mmCIF file of C-alpha atoms and ligand atoms in Angstrom:
data_model
loop_
_atom_site.group_PDB
_atom_site.id
_atom_site.type_symbol
_atom_site.label_atom_id
_atom_site.label_comp_id
_atom_site.label_asym_id
_atom_site.label_seq_id
_atom_site.Cartn_x
_atom_site.Cartn_y
_atom_site.Cartn_z
ATOM 1 C CA MET A 224 83.453 -81.596 55.373
ATOM 2 C CA THR A 225 82.999 -82.416 51.668
ATOM 3 C CA VAL A 226 80.156 -80.992 49.574
ATOM 4 C CA ALA A 227 78.617 -84.481 49.492
ATOM 5 C CA GLU A 228 78.459 -84.574 53.298
ATOM 6 C CA LEU A 229 76.637 -81.262 53.624
ATOM 7 C CA VAL A 230 72.863 -81.349 54.003
ATOM 8 C CA ASP A 231 71.805 -78.504 51.742
ATOM 9 C CA LEU A 232 68.345 -77.267 52.694
ATOM 10 C CA ARG A 233 68.732 -73.806 51.133
ATOM 11 C CA SER A 234 66.703 -74.395 47.976
ATOM 12 C CA ASP A 235 65.366 -77.019 45.596
ATOM 13 C CA THR A 236 67.545 -75.424 42.911
ATOM 14 C CA VAL A 237 70.735 -76.944 44.377
ATOM 15 C CA THR A 238 70.077 -80.410 42.939
ATOM 16 C CA ARG A 239 72.546 -82.035 40.549
ATOM 17 C CA PRO A 240 71.459 -84.106 37.549
ATOM 18 C CA THR A 241 71.155 -87.807 38.352
ATOM 19 C CA LEU A 242 73.031 -90.448 36.367
ATOM 20 C CA GLY A 243 69.882 -91.362 34.416
ATOM 21 C CA MET A 244 69.320 -87.709 33.581
ATOM 22 C CA ARG A 245 72.919 -87.279 32.437
ATOM 23 C CA GLU A 246 72.573 -90.334 30.207
ATOM 24 C CA ALA A 247 69.415 -88.895 28.672
ATOM 25 C CA MET A 248 71.249 -85.597 28.083
ATOM 26 C CA ALA A 249 74.209 -87.321 26.464
ATOM 27 C CA ALA A 250 71.947 -89.298 24.140
ATOM 28 C CA ALA A 251 69.736 -86.347 23.126
ATOM 29 C CA GLU A 252 69.133 -85.660 19.465
ATOM 30 C CA VAL A 253 69.779 -81.976 18.854
ATOM 31 C CA GLY A 254 69.505 -79.264 16.206
ATOM 32 C CA ASP A 255 69.496 -75.473 16.084
ATOM 33 C CA ASP A 256 66.482 -74.440 18.148
ATOM 34 C CA VAL A 257 66.526 -70.849 16.886
ATOM 35 C CA TYR A 258 65.715 -72.424 13.503
ATOM 36 C CA GLY A 259 63.061 -74.535 15.270
ATOM 37 C CA GLU A 260 65.110 -77.630 14.383
ATOM 38 C CA ASP A 261 65.901 -79.205 17.731
ATOM 39 C CA PRO A 262 63.744 -82.352 17.913
ATOM 40 C CA THR A 263 64.192 -82.771 21.674
ATOM 41 C CA VAL A 264 63.167 -79.177 22.418
ATOM 42 C CA ASN A 265 60.190 -79.544 20.082
ATOM 43 C CA ALA A 266 59.181 -82.771 21.841
ATOM 44 C CA LEU A 267 59.476 -81.168 25.283
ATOM 45 C CA GLU A 268 57.409 -78.162 24.210
ATOM 46 C CA ALA A 269 54.682 -80.382 22.756
ATOM 47 C CA GLU A 270 54.684 -82.579 25.856
ATOM 48 C CA VAL A 271 54.371 -79.688 28.309
ATOM 49 C CA ALA A 272 51.679 -77.949 26.236
ATOM 50 C CA ALA A 273 49.673 -81.203 26.254
ATOM 51 C CA LEU A 274 50.137 -81.695 30.001
ATOM 52 C CA PHE A 275 48.466 -78.337 30.630
ATOM 53 C CA GLY A 276 45.866 -78.714 27.870
ATOM 54 C CA HIS A 277 47.219 -75.732 25.927
ATOM 55 C CA GLU A 278 48.139 -75.428 22.254
ATOM 56 C CA ALA A 279 51.809 -74.601 22.622
ATOM 57 C CA ALA A 280 54.784 -74.053 24.906
ATOM 58 C CA LEU A 281 58.195 -72.418 24.616
ATOM 59 C CA PHE A 282 61.421 -73.524 26.284
ATOM 60 C CA ALA A 283 63.226 -70.710 28.119
ATOM 61 C CA PRO A 284 66.502 -70.602 30.044
ATOM 62 C CA SER A 285 64.975 -69.600 33.385
ATOM 63 C CA GLY A 286 61.761 -69.211 35.315
ATOM 64 C CA SER A 287 62.321 -65.477 35.491
ATOM 65 C CA MET A 288 62.575 -65.200 31.714
ATOM 66 C CA ALA A 289 59.511 -67.422 31.247
ATOM 67 C CA ASN A 290 57.521 -65.195 33.626
ATOM 68 C CA GLN A 291 58.697 -62.020 31.975
ATOM 69 C CA ILE A 292 57.925 -63.285 28.474
ATOM 70 C CA ALA A 293 54.406 -64.161 29.654
ATOM 71 C CA LEU A 294 53.895 -60.769 31.282
ATOM 72 C CA GLN A 295 55.010 -58.988 28.118
ATOM 73 C CA LEU A 296 52.505 -61.080 26.181
ATOM 74 C CA LEU A 297 49.673 -60.001 28.451
ATOM 75 C CA VAL A 298 50.427 -56.412 29.456
ATOM 76 C CA PRO A 299 51.424 -53.668 26.970
ATOM 77 C CA PRO A 300 53.943 -51.017 28.061
ATOM 78 C CA GLY A 301 52.478 -48.440 30.443
ATOM 79 C CA GLU A 302 49.637 -50.723 31.494
ATOM 80 C CA GLU A 303 49.154 -52.733 34.622
ATOM 81 C CA LEU A 304 49.794 -56.083 36.249
ATOM 82 C CA LEU A 305 48.221 -57.015 39.599
ATOM 83 C CA CYS A 306 49.881 -59.535 41.886
ATOM 84 C CA ASP A 307 50.667 -60.012 45.569
ATOM 85 C CA ALA A 308 53.399 -58.030 47.301
ATOM 86 C CA ASP A 309 55.494 -61.154 47.882
ATOM 87 C CA ALA A 310 55.189 -62.503 44.337
ATOM 88 C CA HIS A 311 58.419 -63.696 42.741
ATOM 89 C CA VAL A 312 57.693 -61.545 39.667
ATOM 90 C CA VAL A 313 57.925 -58.335 41.697
ATOM 91 C CA THR A 314 60.301 -59.469 44.460
ATOM 92 C CA TYR A 315 63.111 -61.440 42.863
ATOM 93 C CA GLU A 316 63.076 -60.564 39.157
ATOM 94 C CA ILE A 317 65.014 -57.331 39.629
ATOM 95 C CA GLY A 318 62.349 -55.001 38.242
ATOM 96 C CA ALA A 319 62.263 -56.869 34.907
ATOM 97 C CA ALA A 320 58.563 -56.203 34.234
ATOM 98 C CA ALA A 321 59.234 -52.458 34.363
ATOM 99 C CA ALA A 322 62.718 -52.542 32.860
ATOM 100 C CA TYR A 323 61.964 -54.773 29.855
ATOM 101 C CA GLY A 324 58.196 -54.594 29.445
ATOM 102 C CA GLY A 325 57.457 -51.045 30.656
ATOM 103 C CA ILE A 326 54.848 -52.739 32.824
ATOM 104 C CA SER A 327 53.347 -50.958 35.798
ATOM 105 C CA SER A 328 52.593 -53.265 38.724
ATOM 106 C CA ARG A 329 50.308 -52.885 41.732
ATOM 107 C CA THR A 330 50.171 -55.400 44.538
ATOM 108 C CA TRP A 331 47.714 -56.729 47.084
ATOM 109 C CA PRO A 332 49.155 -57.309 50.577
ATOM 110 C CA ALA A 333 51.298 -60.437 50.943
ATOM 111 C CA VAL A 334 49.061 -63.281 52.053
ATOM 112 C CA GLY A 335 50.835 -66.160 50.351
ATOM 113 C CA ALA A 336 48.368 -68.638 48.923
ATOM 114 C CA ASP A 337 45.404 -67.228 50.944
ATOM 115 C CA ILE A 338 44.093 -64.948 48.221
ATOM 116 C CA ASP A 339 40.722 -63.248 48.554
ATOM 117 C CA PRO A 340 39.360 -62.934 44.997
ATOM 118 C CA GLU A 341 37.112 -60.046 46.078
ATOM 119 C CA VAL A 342 40.135 -58.006 47.154
ATOM 120 C CA VAL A 343 41.665 -58.622 43.735
ATOM 121 C CA ALA A 344 38.399 -57.772 41.952
ATOM 122 C CA ARG A 345 38.213 -54.417 43.747
ATOM 123 C CA MET A 346 41.718 -53.490 42.596
ATOM 124 C CA ILE A 347 41.023 -53.861 38.892
ATOM 125 C CA ARG A 348 40.985 -50.570 37.017
ATOM 126 C CA PRO A 349 39.057 -50.421 33.758
ATOM 127 C CA ASP A 350 40.244 -49.288 30.387
ATOM 128 C CA GLY A 351 40.164 -45.558 30.003
ATOM 129 C CA TYR A 352 41.904 -42.298 29.984
ATOM 130 C CA PHE A 353 41.998 -41.511 33.710
ATOM 131 C CA ALA A 354 43.943 -44.363 35.266
ATOM 132 C CA VAL A 355 46.420 -47.071 34.341
ATOM 133 C CA PRO A 356 44.274 -49.900 32.953
ATOM 134 C CA THR A 357 44.681 -53.361 34.472
ATOM 135 C CA ARG A 358 45.528 -56.003 31.864
ATOM 136 C CA ALA A 359 46.548 -59.056 33.868
ATOM 137 C CA ILE A 360 46.551 -60.734 37.276
ATOM 138 C CA ALA A 361 49.412 -63.025 38.257
ATOM 139 C CA VAL A 362 49.359 -65.696 40.966
ATOM 140 C CA GLU A 363 52.077 -68.056 42.181
ATOM 141 C CA GLN A 364 51.456 -71.791 42.591
ATOM 142 C CA THR A 365 52.950 -72.928 44.931
ATOM 143 C CA HIS A 366 53.817 -69.701 46.679
ATOM 144 C CA ASN A 367 57.533 -69.343 47.351
ATOM 145 C CA ARG A 368 57.607 -66.600 49.990
ATOM 146 C CA GLY A 369 54.236 -67.898 51.163
ATOM 147 C CA GLY A 370 55.986 -71.026 52.488
ATOM 148 C CA GLY A 371 55.054 -73.353 49.636
ATOM 149 C CA GLY A 372 51.346 -72.719 50.205
ATOM 150 C CA VAL A 373 48.922 -74.122 47.648
ATOM 151 C CA ILE A 374 46.163 -71.878 46.289
ATOM 152 C CA PRO A 375 42.965 -73.952 46.485
ATOM 153 C CA LEU A 376 41.311 -74.860 43.201
ATOM 154 C CA ALA A 377 38.100 -73.085 44.282
ATOM 155 C CA THR A 378 40.003 -69.810 44.770
ATOM 156 C CA LEU A 379 41.623 -70.135 41.359
ATOM 157 C CA ARG A 380 38.212 -70.717 39.775
ATOM 158 C CA GLU A 381 36.874 -67.595 41.467
ATOM 159 C CA LEU A 382 39.873 -65.618 40.236
ATOM 160 C CA ARG A 383 39.243 -66.896 36.711
ATOM 161 C CA GLY A 384 35.699 -65.545 37.057
ATOM 162 C CA VAL A 385 37.037 -62.194 38.294
ATOM 163 C CA ALA A 386 39.436 -61.996 35.330
ATOM 164 C CA ASP A 387 36.719 -62.945 32.832
ATOM 165 C CA ASP A 388 34.244 -60.413 34.248
ATOM 166 C CA ALA A 389 36.833 -57.657 33.911
ATOM 167 C CA GLY A 390 38.259 -58.830 30.587
ATOM 168 C CA VAL A 391 41.792 -59.189 31.979
ATOM 169 C CA ALA A 392 44.236 -62.070 31.631
ATOM 170 C CA LEU A 393 45.322 -64.511 34.327
ATOM 171 C CA HIS A 394 48.950 -65.704 34.548
ATOM 172 C CA CYS A 395 50.330 -68.445 36.772
ATOM 173 C CA ASP A 396 53.921 -68.404 37.961
ATOM 174 C CA GLY A 397 53.928 -72.166 38.226
ATOM 175 C CA ALA A 398 57.595 -72.681 39.032
ATOM 176 C CA ARG A 399 56.439 -75.318 41.527
ATOM 177 C CA ILE A 400 53.004 -76.144 40.122
ATOM 178 C CA TRP A 401 54.071 -79.813 40.154
ATOM 179 C CA HIS A 402 54.191 -79.640 43.939
ATOM 180 C CA ALA A 403 50.637 -78.250 44.051
ATOM 181 C CA HIS A 404 49.488 -81.000 41.687
ATOM 182 C CA VAL A 405 50.999 -83.671 43.950
ATOM 183 C CA ALA A 406 49.817 -82.054 47.221
ATOM 184 C CA ASP A 407 46.213 -81.355 46.170
ATOM 185 C CA GLY A 408 45.710 -84.021 43.497
ATOM 186 C CA VAL A 409 44.524 -81.408 40.982
ATOM 187 C CA SER A 410 45.497 -82.412 37.454
ATOM 188 C CA LEU A 411 47.879 -80.223 35.489
ATOM 189 C CA THR A 412 45.223 -79.932 32.770
ATOM 190 C CA GLU A 413 42.746 -78.623 35.319
ATOM 191 C CA TYR A 414 45.264 -75.990 36.381
ATOM 192 C CA GLY A 415 46.141 -75.253 32.764
ATOM 193 C CA ARG A 416 42.615 -74.450 31.698
ATOM 194 C CA LEU A 417 42.319 -71.725 34.344
ATOM 195 C CA PHE A 418 45.152 -69.579 32.994
ATOM 196 C CA ASP A 419 45.895 -67.638 29.815
ATOM 197 C CA THR A 420 49.597 -68.241 30.346
ATOM 198 C CA LEU A 421 51.689 -70.298 32.728
ATOM 199 C CA SER A 422 55.399 -70.443 33.373
ATOM 200 C CA VAL A 423 56.635 -73.760 34.735
ATOM 201 C CA CYS A 424 60.133 -74.750 35.885
ATOM 202 C CA LEU A 425 62.047 -77.979 35.398
ATOM 203 C CA SER A 426 64.936 -76.937 37.631
ATOM 204 C CA LYS A 427 63.121 -76.503 40.963
ATOM 205 C CA GLY A 428 62.378 -79.754 42.653
ATOM 206 C CA LEU A 429 62.220 -81.700 39.395
ATOM 207 C CA GLY A 430 66.007 -81.760 39.303
ATOM 208 C CA ALA A 431 66.854 -80.555 35.787
ATOM 209 C CA PRO A 432 69.914 -78.309 35.620
ATOM 210 C CA VAL A 433 68.242 -75.571 33.539
ATOM 211 C CA GLY A 434 64.930 -74.823 31.950
ATOM 212 C CA SER A 435 61.432 -73.424 32.167
ATOM 213 C CA LEU A 436 58.550 -73.147 29.747
ATOM 214 C CA VAL A 437 55.921 -70.567 28.876
ATOM 215 C CA VAL A 438 52.594 -72.255 28.117
ATOM 216 C CA GLY A 439 49.673 -70.737 26.205
ATOM 217 C CA SER A 440 47.808 -70.500 22.903
ATOM 218 C CA ALA A 441 49.613 -71.043 19.583
ATOM 219 C CA GLU A 442 49.250 -67.337 18.786
ATOM 220 C CA LYS A 443 50.755 -66.283 22.132
ATOM 221 C CA ILE A 444 53.644 -68.716 21.909
ATOM 222 C CA GLU A 445 54.468 -67.499 18.396
ATOM 223 C CA ARG A 446 54.794 -63.986 19.849
ATOM 224 C CA ALA A 447 56.626 -65.402 22.875
ATOM 225 C CA ARG A 448 59.301 -66.779 20.526
ATOM 226 C CA MET A 449 59.994 -63.226 19.309
ATOM 227 C CA ILE A 450 60.107 -61.823 22.843
ATOM 228 C CA ARG A 451 62.473 -64.602 23.956
ATOM 229 C CA LYS A 452 64.825 -63.831 21.058
ATOM 230 C CA ARG A 453 64.695 -60.126 21.879
ATOM 231 C CA MET A 454 65.672 -60.889 25.468
ATOM 232 C CA GLY A 455 68.627 -62.986 24.316
ATOM 233 C CA GLY A 456 66.991 -66.263 25.275
ATOM 234 C CA GLY A 457 67.200 -68.005 21.900
ATOM 235 C CA MET A 458 69.288 -71.135 22.414
ATOM 236 C CA ARG A 459 70.935 -73.384 19.833
ATOM 237 C CA GLN A 460 71.462 -77.130 20.574
ATOM 238 C CA ALA A 461 69.240 -76.795 23.636
ATOM 239 C CA GLY A 462 68.016 -80.369 23.246
ATOM 240 C CA ILE A 463 70.718 -81.419 25.695
ATOM 241 C CA LEU A 464 68.875 -79.375 28.318
ATOM 242 C CA ALA A 465 65.403 -80.291 27.085
ATOM 243 C CA ALA A 466 66.339 -83.966 27.443
ATOM 244 C CA ALA A 467 67.006 -83.355 31.130
ATOM 245 C CA GLY A 468 63.591 -81.727 31.389
ATOM 246 C CA ARG A 469 61.837 -84.618 29.646
ATOM 247 C CA TYR A 470 63.618 -87.046 31.961
ATOM 248 C CA ALA A 471 62.562 -84.963 34.984
ATOM 249 C CA LEU A 472 58.915 -84.989 33.903
ATOM 250 C CA ALA A 473 58.983 -88.747 33.409
ATOM 251 C CA HIS A 474 60.779 -89.638 36.655
ATOM 252 C CA HIS A 475 60.624 -86.843 39.195
ATOM 253 C CA VAL A 476 57.043 -85.618 39.521
ATOM 254 C CA ASP A 477 55.375 -88.359 41.588
ATOM 255 C CA ARG A 478 58.357 -88.567 43.939
ATOM 256 C CA LEU A 479 57.658 -84.990 45.122
ATOM 257 C CA ALA A 480 55.357 -86.626 47.690
ATOM 258 C CA GLU A 481 58.563 -87.834 49.426
ATOM 259 C CA ASP A 482 59.889 -84.259 49.560
ATOM 260 C CA HIS A 483 56.594 -83.120 51.075
ATOM 261 C CA ALA A 484 56.732 -85.834 53.746
ATOM 262 C CA ARG A 485 60.345 -84.908 54.613
ATOM 263 C CA ALA A 486 59.403 -81.233 54.831
ATOM 264 C CA ALA A 487 56.591 -82.150 57.237
ATOM 265 C CA ARG A 488 59.138 -84.084 59.345
ATOM 266 C CA LEU A 489 61.392 -81.027 59.532
ATOM 267 C CA ALA A 490 58.452 -78.791 60.435
ATOM 268 C CA GLU A 491 57.388 -81.140 63.224
ATOM 269 C CA ALA A 492 60.940 -81.305 64.567
ATOM 270 C CA VAL A 493 61.335 -77.532 64.945
ATOM 271 C CA ALA A 494 57.812 -76.828 66.235
ATOM 272 C CA PRO A 495 58.583 -77.639 69.933
ATOM 273 C CA PHE A 496 61.215 -74.871 69.940
ATOM 274 C CA GLY A 497 58.609 -72.203 69.330
ATOM 275 C CA VAL A 498 59.591 -72.040 65.689
ATOM 276 C CA LEU A 499 56.484 -71.555 63.629
ATOM 277 C CA ALA A 500 56.355 -73.923 60.670
ATOM 278 C CA THR A 501 52.771 -74.995 60.958
ATOM 279 C CA THR A 502 51.366 -74.444 57.491
ATOM 280 C CA VAL A 503 53.754 -76.698 55.609
ATOM 281 C CA ARG A 504 51.985 -78.355 52.670
ATOM 282 C CA THR A 505 54.753 -78.929 50.154
ATOM 283 C CA ASN A 506 58.579 -78.842 50.156
ATOM 284 C CA LEU A 507 59.193 -75.384 51.639
ATOM 285 C CA VAL A 508 59.445 -74.949 55.404
ATOM 286 C CA PRO A 509 59.460 -71.302 56.480
ATOM 287 C CA LEU A 510 60.842 -70.700 59.974
ATOM 288 C CA ASP A 511 59.436 -67.764 61.886
ATOM 289 C CA LEU A 512 61.997 -67.054 64.624
ATOM 290 C CA THR A 513 60.302 -64.026 66.197
ATOM 291 C CA LYS A 514 59.837 -65.878 69.484
ATOM 292 C CA HIS A 515 63.216 -67.606 69.508
ATOM 293 C CA ALA A 516 66.457 -66.382 71.102
ATOM 294 C CA LEU A 517 68.401 -67.031 67.892
ATOM 295 C CA ASP A 518 67.872 -64.829 64.867
ATOM 296 C CA ALA A 519 67.996 -66.242 61.350
ATOM 297 C CA ARG A 520 71.661 -65.456 60.725
ATOM 298 C CA ALA A 521 72.768 -66.984 64.023
ATOM 299 C CA LEU A 522 70.705 -70.110 63.382
ATOM 300 C CA ALA A 523 72.119 -70.469 59.847
ATOM 301 C CA ALA A 524 75.700 -69.964 61.066
ATOM 302 C CA ALA A 525 75.348 -72.504 63.882
ATOM 303 C CA ALA A 526 73.719 -75.067 61.572
ATOM 304 C CA ARG A 527 76.438 -74.531 58.946
ATOM 305 C CA GLU A 528 79.095 -75.379 61.550
ATOM 306 C CA GLU A 529 77.410 -78.768 61.809
ATOM 307 C CA GLY A 530 77.122 -79.262 58.045
ATOM 308 C CA VAL A 531 73.509 -78.163 57.524
ATOM 309 C CA LEU A 532 72.834 -75.272 55.153
ATOM 310 C CA ILE A 533 69.642 -73.215 55.452
ATOM 311 C CA SER A 534 68.440 -69.956 53.863
ATOM 312 C CA VAL A 535 68.132 -66.632 55.650
ATOM 313 C CA LEU A 536 65.140 -64.734 54.214
ATOM 314 C CA GLY A 537 64.966 -61.907 56.740
ATOM 315 C CA PRO A 538 66.265 -60.982 60.207
ATOM 316 C CA ARG A 539 63.910 -63.461 61.883
ATOM 317 C CA THR A 540 62.861 -65.582 58.941
ATOM 318 C CA ALA A 541 64.715 -68.617 57.686
ATOM 319 C CA ARG A 542 63.748 -71.401 55.307
ATOM 320 C CA LEU A 543 64.353 -75.103 54.840
ATOM 321 C CA VAL A 544 63.669 -76.780 51.496
ATOM 322 C CA THR A 545 63.542 -80.481 50.678
ATOM 323 C CA HIS A 546 64.428 -81.816 47.232
ATOM 324 C CA LEU A 547 65.678 -84.634 45.058
ATOM 325 C CA GLY A 548 69.185 -84.469 46.511
ATOM 326 C CA LEU A 549 68.082 -85.371 50.053
ATOM 327 C CA ASP A 550 67.111 -88.760 51.407
ATOM 328 C CA ASP A 551 65.673 -89.792 54.778
ATOM 329 C CA ASP A 552 69.150 -90.074 56.320
ATOM 330 C CA ALA A 553 69.998 -86.499 55.332
ATOM 331 C CA VAL A 554 66.768 -85.270 56.894
ATOM 332 C CA THR A 555 67.508 -87.270 60.047
ATOM 333 C CA ARG A 556 70.886 -85.522 60.280
ATOM 334 C CA ALA A 557 69.267 -82.137 59.686
ATOM 335 C CA VAL A 558 66.680 -82.809 62.400
ATOM 336 C CA ALA A 559 69.447 -83.755 64.854
ATOM 337 C CA VAL A 560 71.483 -80.613 64.084
ATOM 338 C CA LEU A 561 68.564 -78.172 64.051
ATOM 339 C CA THR A 562 67.034 -79.478 67.268
ATOM 340 C CA GLU A 563 70.431 -79.307 68.974
ATOM 341 C CA VAL A 564 71.118 -75.765 67.783
ATOM 342 C CA LEU A 565 67.604 -74.540 68.612
ATOM 343 C CA SER A 566 67.647 -76.004 72.113
ATOM 344 C CA ALA A 567 71.114 -74.625 73.003
HETATM 345 C C1 PLP B 1415 58.015 -68.967 42.377
HETATM 346 C C2 PLP B 1415 59.210 -68.762 41.495
HETATM 347 N N1 PLP B 1415 59.043 -68.227 40.291
HETATM 348 C C3 PLP B 1415 60.078 -68.020 39.463
HETATM 349 C C4 PLP B 1415 61.355 -68.358 39.832
HETATM 350 C C5 PLP B 1415 62.483 -68.000 38.917
HETATM 351 O O1 PLP B 1415 63.202 -69.034 38.434
HETATM 352 P P1 PLP B 1415 64.716 -68.842 37.916
HETATM 353 O O2 PLP B 1415 65.568 -68.838 39.125
HETATM 354 O O3 PLP B 1415 64.891 -70.049 37.048
HETATM 355 O O4 PLP B 1415 64.760 -67.571 37.156
HETATM 356 C C6 PLP B 1415 61.579 -68.914 41.090
HETATM 357 C C7 PLP B 1415 62.957 -69.257 41.523
HETATM 358 O O5 PLP B 1415 63.198 -69.808 42.568
HETATM 359 C C8 PLP B 1415 60.484 -69.116 41.957
HETATM 360 O O6 PLP B 1415 60.633 -69.619 43.188
#
């Protein structure tokens, strides 16, 4: 089976640049971005800052680096970040907040997008000599390990109030904030005004090969530029990559609705086999296999035999993800394979 024949549902990061995107990359005007002289990077940064109603933005090589730059902006060494136990920043970023920022983190129990602002408010520790002071709260929109769940706007507003009352900052890991925008119809500016900093990704779902941005005030982004350089993230003729990002923003945001519809189709198809996938709102379909005879590894291996790739997240947890590289026919094939394997 060739790579093109596989239906790859492992992640929305497996997409390849489209022809139009490659043409935009090839035609990009470039310069040395460490000197601030790449016109395409500068245009992308201005565009993304404006989308979120902030003063400035900074292009970074990855979502992890964008998150970690933002956290270092908000939390001094030895002080504290609050987030949920399943947050990407404390689950998949290999201890970067502690290793690079000296940041102490404390988590509320993993509840995906179902955050209770009062629980968060009670965790905040004030400035002072006796305990580690809380400096920032981070949330994830949409929530990756929370099955692509969307934090409701009302909850985010309450959290903003909690942060303001305590004088702490609010960060959004918005790797897939585009999906929340499309699912809930909340404008990016509305989201933007709720946060001190955001990190947003162009390479998850939007289909760019590389690239994320940190968004915030002009003063913060000036400091962010220093932190990025310190972390080795200063790039030279990065306009080739920024052009892909600009193309993705122009062509691949509204179409996320198609990915959401295909994810809902997959969720519906597996539901009769006792596989819990009921809360699907966006492009991530978590499979809870606790009540099924197959565990996650066995399901993934059997599906792979038939040309369908899925992610194993835990012994009885798997995940399907829809994206730009899949059309209705691919999802039809995936439905056929998964229903056959699950009913065997
Ligand atoms: C919610 C979330 N934040 C951040 C990242 C990190 O992005 P990157 O892989 O570009 O470092 C990811 C990656 O999948 C993610 O899902």
